[in-house]
């Protein structure tokens, strides 16, 4: 029993599916039965990991076998959803190409959505909603890597994600087929800022869980974060000061939907001498097709003069800042900023908390 509990406690999105299948019980009960501490998010526990991922993001043999066994069914469904109170919701997610995929539904249609703090709104993939009536709106929604075309929108009657339910929303609708090809799964859309802006968003990248704490609820205690600092909200993006060794600081927006960090081309001349390696890559945005960009690797990137990311890669592109009051925004920091032990984005209070050591989980 102790070994089984340890297995479930440290398992990821895929192996929790296997445990549910073997036990023939709903996946939502797995953590409750074997890991009752998950019912009390104020308490934190740590058990040394049984599994690992190597630097090429390959699963350990046990996790790889679990994934292969599950490939005969739908790997991502059903998603475990645990609601501790009416104001605290926990959902889990899977990881593909380092990005976070979670299950939600639009008008009763269930599927995978990319959890994307770089998207201003819930955005639908037109390929999966061909029946939706499309209207146009210019300048209403933000798409950082868009080419300036008019944003197409559609009316959404209902959207459900865990305990979150939204009704009668006007949402962007875009061609996300390039993103689907990159991630290897059908993607119904993007979950953006307008869905989570009222929450304190806890992201546990190791255990693959997201906890949403409503702003009208008492803030859950945040036990001994390694880093805590304020951010400025520029449009929908939390913006942090960043340093790659230039005389001037950069201001980067947090974008969980980006596999790469991106900075505007205007900084290339100053940054060239600091690059350890330079190459060309193809950038795929939310629309079909891709563009070529310079991709340089630097010694380190430091956020708020404190939190360092070693050997970060940066793509130089034409960056389009979102509308909104802000000092300046020069680019994006992507999933690198979320792959710590745990990150909390407190949107209502504009605060960011980071734990980069093992031993902390909700």
GROMACS .gro file of C-alpha atoms in nm:
model
  362
    1UNK     CA    1   0.000   0.000   0.000
    2UNK     CA    2   0.283   0.238   0.085
    3UNK     CA    3   0.452   0.174  -0.249
    4UNK     CA    4   0.126   0.221  -0.437
    5UNK     CA    5   0.063   0.548  -0.254
    6UNK     CA    6   0.415   0.667  -0.339
    7UNK     CA    7   0.362   0.570  -0.703
    8UNK     CA    8   0.036   0.766  -0.731
    9UNK     CA    9   0.162   1.068  -0.538
   10UNK     CA   10   0.457   1.122  -0.773
   11UNK     CA   11   0.292   1.006  -1.094
   12UNK     CA   12   0.229   1.245  -1.379
   13UNK     CA   13  -0.078   1.308  -1.593
   14UNK     CA   14  -0.032   0.986  -1.792
   15UNK     CA   15   0.033   0.740  -1.511
   16UNK     CA   16  -0.266   0.868  -1.311
   17UNK     CA   17  -0.477   0.755  -1.607
   18UNK     CA   18  -0.325   0.405  -1.588
   19UNK     CA   19  -0.388   0.380  -1.213
   20UNK     CA   20  -0.753   0.474  -1.263
   21UNK     CA   21  -0.791   0.210  -1.535
   22UNK     CA   22  -0.631  -0.065  -1.324
   23UNK     CA   23  -0.840   0.021  -1.016
   24UNK     CA   24  -1.156   0.064  -1.227
   25UNK     CA   25  -1.254   0.382  -1.047
   26UNK     CA   26  -1.293   0.743  -1.167
   27UNK     CA   27  -0.954   0.916  -1.203
   28UNK     CA   28  -1.076   1.198  -0.979
   29UNK     CA   29  -1.074   0.955  -0.684
   30UNK     CA   30  -0.716   0.833  -0.732
   31UNK     CA   31  -0.543   1.114  -0.545
   32UNK     CA   32  -0.813   1.125  -0.276
   33UNK     CA   33  -0.781   0.755  -0.191
   34UNK     CA   34  -0.404   0.723  -0.191
   35UNK     CA   35  -0.300   1.081  -0.114
   36UNK     CA   36  -0.551   1.238   0.127
   37UNK     CA   37  -0.323   1.537   0.189
   38UNK     CA   38  -0.430   1.667  -0.153
   39UNK     CA   39  -0.769   1.746   0.002
   40UNK     CA   40  -0.608   2.013   0.219
   41UNK     CA   41  -0.415   2.252  -0.005
   42UNK     CA   42  -0.280   2.449   0.294
   43UNK     CA   43  -0.060   2.152   0.389
   44UNK     CA   44   0.246   2.063   0.183
   45UNK     CA   45   0.424   1.731   0.154
   46UNK     CA   46   0.718   1.594  -0.038
   47UNK     CA   47   0.813   1.238  -0.126
   48UNK     CA   48   1.135   1.176  -0.322
   49UNK     CA   49   1.062   1.116  -0.688
   50UNK     CA   50   1.057   0.764  -0.829
   51UNK     CA   51   1.078   0.881  -1.191
   52UNK     CA   52   1.281   1.119  -1.395
   53UNK     CA   53   1.292   1.296  -1.728
   54UNK     CA   54   1.621   1.331  -1.909
   55UNK     CA   55   1.743   1.647  -2.079
   56UNK     CA   56   1.577   1.545  -2.405
   57UNK     CA   57   1.241   1.542  -2.226
   58UNK     CA   58   1.209   1.164  -2.260
   59UNK     CA   59   1.011   0.974  -1.999
   60UNK     CA   60   1.173   0.717  -1.775
   61UNK     CA   61   1.107   0.355  -1.881
   62UNK     CA   62   0.819   0.322  -1.634
   63UNK     CA   63   0.645   0.640  -1.751
   64UNK     CA   64   0.716   0.564  -2.116
   65UNK     CA   65   0.556   0.220  -2.078
   66UNK     CA   66   0.255   0.380  -1.907
   67UNK     CA   67   0.214   0.623  -2.194
   68UNK     CA   68   0.235   0.345  -2.450
   69UNK     CA   69  -0.020   0.134  -2.265
   70UNK     CA   70  -0.259   0.426  -2.258
   71UNK     CA   71  -0.216   0.510  -2.626
   72UNK     CA   72  -0.490   0.260  -2.710
   73UNK     CA   73  -0.735   0.485  -2.527
   74UNK     CA   74  -0.756   0.862  -2.512
   75UNK     CA   75  -0.448   0.960  -2.314
   76UNK     CA   76  -0.579   1.294  -2.194
   77UNK     CA   77  -0.930   1.199  -2.091
   78UNK     CA   78  -1.086   1.213  -1.848
   79UNK     CA   79  -0.891   1.491  -1.680
   80UNK     CA   80  -0.876   1.476  -1.303
   81UNK     CA   81  -1.064   1.769  -1.155
   82UNK     CA   82  -1.077   1.822  -0.780
   83UNK     CA   83  -1.275   2.107  -0.626
   84UNK     CA   84  -1.167   2.165  -0.267
   85UNK     CA   85  -1.419   2.445  -0.208
   86UNK     CA   86  -1.636   2.652  -0.436
   87UNK     CA   87  -1.352   2.905  -0.453
   88UNK     CA   88  -1.055   2.668  -0.493
   89UNK     CA   89  -1.033   2.451  -0.804
   90UNK     CA   90  -0.759   2.206  -0.903
   91UNK     CA   91  -0.720   2.063  -1.253
   92UNK     CA   92  -0.436   1.860  -1.394
   93UNK     CA   93  -0.260   1.891  -1.726
   94UNK     CA   94  -0.039   1.694  -1.963
   95UNK     CA   95   0.286   1.818  -2.113
   96UNK     CA   96   0.368   1.812  -2.484
   97UNK     CA   97   0.674   1.993  -2.622
   98UNK     CA   98   0.707   2.138  -2.268
   99UNK     CA   99   0.368   2.316  -2.298
  100UNK     CA  100   0.066   2.257  -2.072
  101UNK     CA  101  -0.245   2.091  -2.218
  102UNK     CA  102  -0.562   2.059  -2.013
  103UNK     CA  103  -0.914   1.936  -2.087
  104UNK     CA  104  -1.209   2.175  -2.110
  105UNK     CA  105  -1.531   2.194  -2.309
  106UNK     CA  106  -1.702   2.446  -2.535
  107UNK     CA  107  -2.078   2.404  -2.574
  108UNK     CA  108  -2.049   2.042  -2.460
  109UNK     CA  109  -1.759   1.955  -2.691
  110UNK     CA  110  -1.467   1.824  -2.483
  111UNK     CA  111  -1.106   1.836  -2.584
  112UNK     CA  112  -0.758   1.967  -2.514
  113UNK     CA  113  -0.679   2.335  -2.467
  114UNK     CA  114  -0.339   2.498  -2.435
  115UNK     CA  115  -0.304   2.685  -2.105
  116UNK     CA  116  -0.170   3.012  -2.247
  117UNK     CA  117  -0.102   3.321  -2.034
  118UNK     CA  118   0.014   3.489  -2.356
  119UNK     CA  119  -0.340   3.481  -2.499
  120UNK     CA  120  -0.569   3.765  -2.401
  121UNK     CA  121  -0.890   3.560  -2.438
  122UNK     CA  122  -1.029   3.212  -2.470
  123UNK     CA  123  -0.950   3.135  -2.834
  124UNK     CA  124  -1.105   2.860  -3.047
  125UNK     CA  125  -0.939   2.652  -3.318
  126UNK     CA  126  -1.147   2.705  -3.630
  127UNK     CA  127  -1.060   2.357  -3.759
  128UNK     CA  128  -1.272   2.202  -3.480
  129UNK     CA  129  -1.559   2.452  -3.498
  130UNK     CA  130  -1.638   2.485  -3.869
  131UNK     CA  131  -2.005   2.540  -3.791
  132UNK     CA  132  -1.943   2.856  -3.587
  133UNK     CA  133  -2.064   3.184  -3.736
  134UNK     CA  134  -1.766   3.418  -3.769
  135UNK     CA  135  -1.772   3.792  -3.725
  136UNK     CA  136  -1.485   4.041  -3.732
  137UNK     CA  137  -1.341   4.275  -3.472
  138UNK     CA  138  -1.029   4.487  -3.515
  139UNK     CA  139  -0.799   4.564  -3.223
  140UNK     CA  140  -1.012   4.391  -2.958
  141UNK     CA  141  -0.797   4.086  -2.892
  142UNK     CA  142  -0.421   4.039  -2.860
  143UNK     CA  143  -0.213   3.791  -3.056
  144UNK     CA  144   0.156   3.865  -3.004
  145UNK     CA  145   0.287   3.692  -3.317
  146UNK     CA  146  -0.002   3.785  -3.545
  147UNK     CA  147   0.067   3.963  -3.872
  148UNK     CA  148  -0.175   4.248  -3.818
  149UNK     CA  149  -0.478   4.090  -3.983
  150UNK     CA  150  -0.826   4.164  -3.852
  151UNK     CA  151  -0.916   3.934  -3.565
  152UNK     CA  152  -1.205   3.697  -3.637
  153UNK     CA  153  -1.446   3.627  -3.352
  154UNK     CA  154  -1.739   3.402  -3.272
  155UNK     CA  155  -2.003   3.374  -3.002
  156UNK     CA  156  -1.954   3.098  -2.743
  157UNK     CA  157  -2.264   2.993  -2.545
  158UNK     CA  158  -2.083   2.795  -2.271
  159UNK     CA  159  -1.726   2.718  -2.168
  160UNK     CA  160  -1.637   2.483  -1.881
  161UNK     CA  161  -1.299   2.408  -1.726
  162UNK     CA  162  -1.298   2.228  -1.392
  163UNK     CA  163  -1.528   2.433  -1.171
  164UNK     CA  164  -1.511   2.739  -1.399
  165UNK     CA  165  -1.814   2.806  -1.616
  166UNK     CA  166  -1.854   3.100  -1.853
  167UNK     CA  167  -2.154   3.186  -2.067
  168UNK     CA  168  -2.220   3.404  -2.372
  169UNK     CA  169  -1.868   3.516  -2.459
  170UNK     CA  170  -1.731   3.672  -2.775
  171UNK     CA  171  -1.408   3.482  -2.847
  172UNK     CA  172  -1.135   3.495  -3.112
  173UNK     CA  173  -1.132   3.204  -3.355
  174UNK     CA  174  -0.811   3.121  -3.541
  175UNK     CA  175  -0.635   2.856  -3.746
  176UNK     CA  176  -0.432   2.656  -3.491
  177UNK     CA  177  -0.341   2.365  -3.722
  178UNK     CA  178   0.030   2.456  -3.714
  179UNK     CA  179   0.020   2.441  -3.335
  180UNK     CA  180  -0.159   2.105  -3.344
  181UNK     CA  181   0.108   1.964  -3.573
  182UNK     CA  182   0.381   2.087  -3.339
  183UNK     CA  183   0.217   1.949  -3.022
  184UNK     CA  184   0.098   1.622  -3.174
  185UNK     CA  185  -0.257   1.640  -3.033
  186UNK     CA  186  -0.590   1.789  -3.150
  187UNK     CA  187  -0.621   2.132  -2.984
  188UNK     CA  188  -0.967   2.286  -2.945
  189UNK     CA  189  -0.828   2.622  -2.839
  190UNK     CA  190  -0.632   2.838  -2.595
  191UNK     CA  191  -0.728   2.922  -2.236
  192UNK     CA  192  -0.622   3.281  -2.191
  193UNK     CA  193  -0.617   3.573  -1.950
  194UNK     CA  194  -0.990   3.649  -1.949
  195UNK     CA  195  -1.057   3.306  -1.794
  196UNK     CA  196  -0.801   3.330  -1.511
  197UNK     CA  197  -0.767   3.702  -1.442
  198UNK     CA  198  -0.974   3.686  -1.122
  199UNK     CA  199  -0.766   3.404  -0.974
  200UNK     CA  200  -0.444   3.337  -0.796
  201UNK     CA  201  -0.302   3.076  -1.036
  202UNK     CA  202  -0.080   2.804  -0.879
  203UNK     CA  203   0.117   2.606  -1.139
  204UNK     CA  204   0.289   2.289  -1.018
  205UNK     CA  205   0.487   2.189  -1.328
  206UNK     CA  206   0.640   1.879  -1.165
  207UNK     CA  207   0.312   1.721  -1.048
  208UNK     CA  208   0.127   1.871  -1.348
  209UNK     CA  209  -0.145   2.047  -1.152
  210UNK     CA  210  -0.303   2.393  -1.169
  211UNK     CA  211  -0.485   2.535  -0.868
  212UNK     CA  212  -0.712   2.837  -0.914
  213UNK     CA  213  -0.795   3.039  -0.602
  214UNK     CA  214  -1.077   3.290  -0.645
  215UNK     CA  215  -0.996   3.649  -0.549
  216UNK     CA  216  -1.297   3.670  -0.319
  217UNK     CA  217  -1.154   3.383  -0.113
  218UNK     CA  218  -0.890   3.419   0.156
  219UNK     CA  219  -0.550   3.384  -0.007
  220UNK     CA  220  -0.401   3.041   0.060
  221UNK     CA  221  -0.081   3.057   0.265
  222UNK     CA  222   0.230   3.057   0.045
  223UNK     CA  223   0.494   2.877   0.244
  224UNK     CA  224   0.849   3.007   0.205
  225UNK     CA  225   0.874   3.090  -0.164
  226UNK     CA  226   1.229   3.113  -0.294
  227UNK     CA  227   1.141   3.431  -0.483
  228UNK     CA  228   0.855   3.679  -0.464
  229UNK     CA  229   0.818   4.002  -0.657
  230UNK     CA  230   0.565   4.240  -0.807
  231UNK     CA  231   0.487   4.250  -1.176
  232UNK     CA  232   0.319   4.506  -1.397
  233UNK     CA  233   0.026   4.399  -1.610
  234UNK     CA  234   0.068   4.518  -1.968
  235UNK     CA  235  -0.264   4.444  -2.132
  236UNK     CA  236  -0.304   4.080  -2.033
  237UNK     CA  237   0.066   3.999  -1.981
  238UNK     CA  238   0.250   4.000  -1.646
  239UNK     CA  239   0.573   4.187  -1.724
  240UNK     CA  240   0.907   4.135  -1.545
  241UNK     CA  241   1.244   4.309  -1.568
  242UNK     CA  242   1.505   4.087  -1.736
  243UNK     CA  243   1.881   4.104  -1.782
  244UNK     CA  244   2.092   3.912  -2.037
  245UNK     CA  245   2.405   4.121  -1.985
  246UNK     CA  246   2.312   4.434  -2.180
  247UNK     CA  247   2.360   4.784  -2.043
  248UNK     CA  248   1.982   4.826  -2.045
  249UNK     CA  249   1.722   4.599  -1.888
  250UNK     CA  250   1.465   4.418  -2.097
  251UNK     CA  251   1.096   4.393  -2.005
  252UNK     CA  252   0.948   4.053  -2.085
  253UNK     CA  253   0.591   3.924  -2.063
  254UNK     CA  254   0.516   3.582  -1.910
  255UNK     CA  255   0.380   3.352  -2.180
  256UNK     CA  256   0.308   2.990  -2.086
  257UNK     CA  257   0.203   2.919  -2.446
  258UNK     CA  258   0.549   2.986  -2.593
  259UNK     CA  259   0.815   2.715  -2.614
  260UNK     CA  260   1.077   2.983  -2.683
  261UNK     CA  261   1.174   3.317  -2.538
  262UNK     CA  262   1.134   3.603  -2.786
  263UNK     CA  263   1.278   3.955  -2.802
  264UNK     CA  264   1.219   4.231  -3.056
  265UNK     CA  265   1.473   4.253  -3.339
  266UNK     CA  266   1.572   4.604  -3.236
  267UNK     CA  267   1.788   4.452  -2.958
  268UNK     CA  268   1.994   4.225  -3.185
  269UNK     CA  269   2.281   4.463  -3.254
  270UNK     CA  270   2.344   4.521  -2.882
  271UNK     CA  271   2.309   4.153  -2.792
  272UNK     CA  272   2.525   4.001  -3.069
  273UNK     CA  273   2.853   4.011  -2.875
  274UNK     CA  274   2.691   3.833  -2.576
  275UNK     CA  275   2.556   3.536  -2.771
  276UNK     CA  276   2.731   3.204  -2.706
  277UNK     CA  277   2.572   3.039  -3.009
  278UNK     CA  278   2.376   3.170  -3.308
  279UNK     CA  279   2.150   2.987  -3.553
  280UNK     CA  280   1.837   3.023  -3.767
  281UNK     CA  281   1.506   2.860  -3.673
  282UNK     CA  282   1.148   2.849  -3.802
  283UNK     CA  283   0.889   3.010  -3.575
  284UNK     CA  284   0.532   2.878  -3.586
  285UNK     CA  285   0.271   3.118  -3.448
  286UNK     CA  286  -0.099   3.066  -3.386
  287UNK     CA  287  -0.178   3.098  -3.755
  288UNK     CA  288  -0.080   2.860  -4.031
  289UNK     CA  289   0.271   2.885  -4.169
  290UNK     CA  290   0.598   2.991  -4.009
  291UNK     CA  291   0.867   3.257  -4.028
  292UNK     CA  292   1.245   3.241  -4.004
  293UNK     CA  293   1.413   3.399  -3.703
  294UNK     CA  294   1.758   3.434  -3.548
  295UNK     CA  295   1.792   3.216  -3.238
  296UNK     CA  296   2.076   3.294  -2.999
  297UNK     CA  297   2.183   3.125  -2.676
  298UNK     CA  298   2.309   3.342  -2.388
  299UNK     CA  299   2.495   3.261  -2.068
  300UNK     CA  300   2.198   3.342  -1.845
  301UNK     CA  301   1.881   3.545  -1.816
  302UNK     CA  302   1.805   3.703  -1.479
  303UNK     CA  303   1.455   3.812  -1.376
  304UNK     CA  304   1.408   4.100  -1.132
  305UNK     CA  305   1.785   4.089  -1.054
  306UNK     CA  306   1.734   3.765  -0.861
  307UNK     CA  307   1.594   3.463  -1.045
  308UNK     CA  308   1.838   3.323  -1.303
  309UNK     CA  309   1.776   3.092  -1.598
  310UNK     CA  310   2.093   2.929  -1.728
  311UNK     CA  311   2.176   2.907  -2.102
  312UNK     CA  312   1.846   3.052  -2.225
  313UNK     CA  313   1.767   3.058  -2.596
  314UNK     CA  314   1.614   3.376  -2.739
  315UNK     CA  315   1.444   3.418  -3.077
  316UNK     CA  316   1.459   3.766  -3.229
  317UNK     CA  317   1.137   3.857  -3.406
  318UNK     CA  318   0.902   4.144  -3.484
  319UNK     CA  319   0.736   4.173  -3.148
  320UNK     CA  320   0.390   4.328  -3.123
  321UNK     CA  321   0.318   4.454  -2.772
  322UNK     CA  322  -0.041   4.417  -2.646
  323UNK     CA  323  -0.253   4.722  -2.589
  324UNK     CA  324  -0.249   4.852  -2.233
  325UNK     CA  325  -0.065   5.079  -1.995
  326UNK     CA  326   0.289   4.965  -1.927
  327UNK     CA  327   0.639   5.106  -1.900
  328UNK     CA  328   0.770   4.903  -2.193
  329UNK     CA  329   0.760   4.550  -2.321
  330UNK     CA  330   1.042   4.409  -2.535
  331UNK     CA  331   0.942   4.046  -2.574
  332UNK     CA  332   0.830   3.729  -2.403
  333UNK     CA  333   0.972   3.476  -2.163
  334UNK     CA  334   0.808   3.145  -2.243
  335UNK     CA  335   0.776   2.812  -2.068
  336UNK     CA  336   1.126   2.852  -1.917
  337UNK     CA  337   0.964   3.074  -1.654
  338UNK     CA  338   0.708   2.807  -1.558
  339UNK     CA  339   0.923   2.494  -1.545
  340UNK     CA  340   1.034   2.549  -1.184
  341UNK     CA  341   0.903   2.338  -0.896
  342UNK     CA  342   0.606   2.570  -0.860
  343UNK     CA  343   0.498   2.915  -0.982
  344UNK     CA  344   0.209   3.127  -0.853
  345UNK     CA  345   0.074   3.416  -1.061
  346UNK     CA  346  -0.141   3.628  -0.832
  347UNK     CA  347  -0.332   3.831  -1.090
  348UNK     CA  348  -0.552   4.031  -0.849
  349UNK     CA  349  -0.249   4.149  -0.648
  350UNK     CA  350   0.006   4.156  -0.934
  351UNK     CA  351   0.254   3.931  -0.749
  352UNK     CA  352   0.466   3.640  -0.871
  353UNK     CA  353   0.599   3.362  -0.644
  354UNK     CA  354   0.852   3.096  -0.743
  355UNK     CA  355   0.978   2.778  -0.573
  356UNK     CA  356   1.280   2.633  -0.753
  357UNK     CA  357   1.367   2.359  -0.503
  358UNK     CA  358   1.213   2.017  -0.461
  359UNK     CA  359   0.996   1.972  -0.156
  360UNK     CA  360   0.697   2.196  -0.215
  361UNK     CA  361   0.364   2.096  -0.360
  362UNK     CA  362  -0.003   2.157  -0.291
   0.00000   0.00000   0.00000
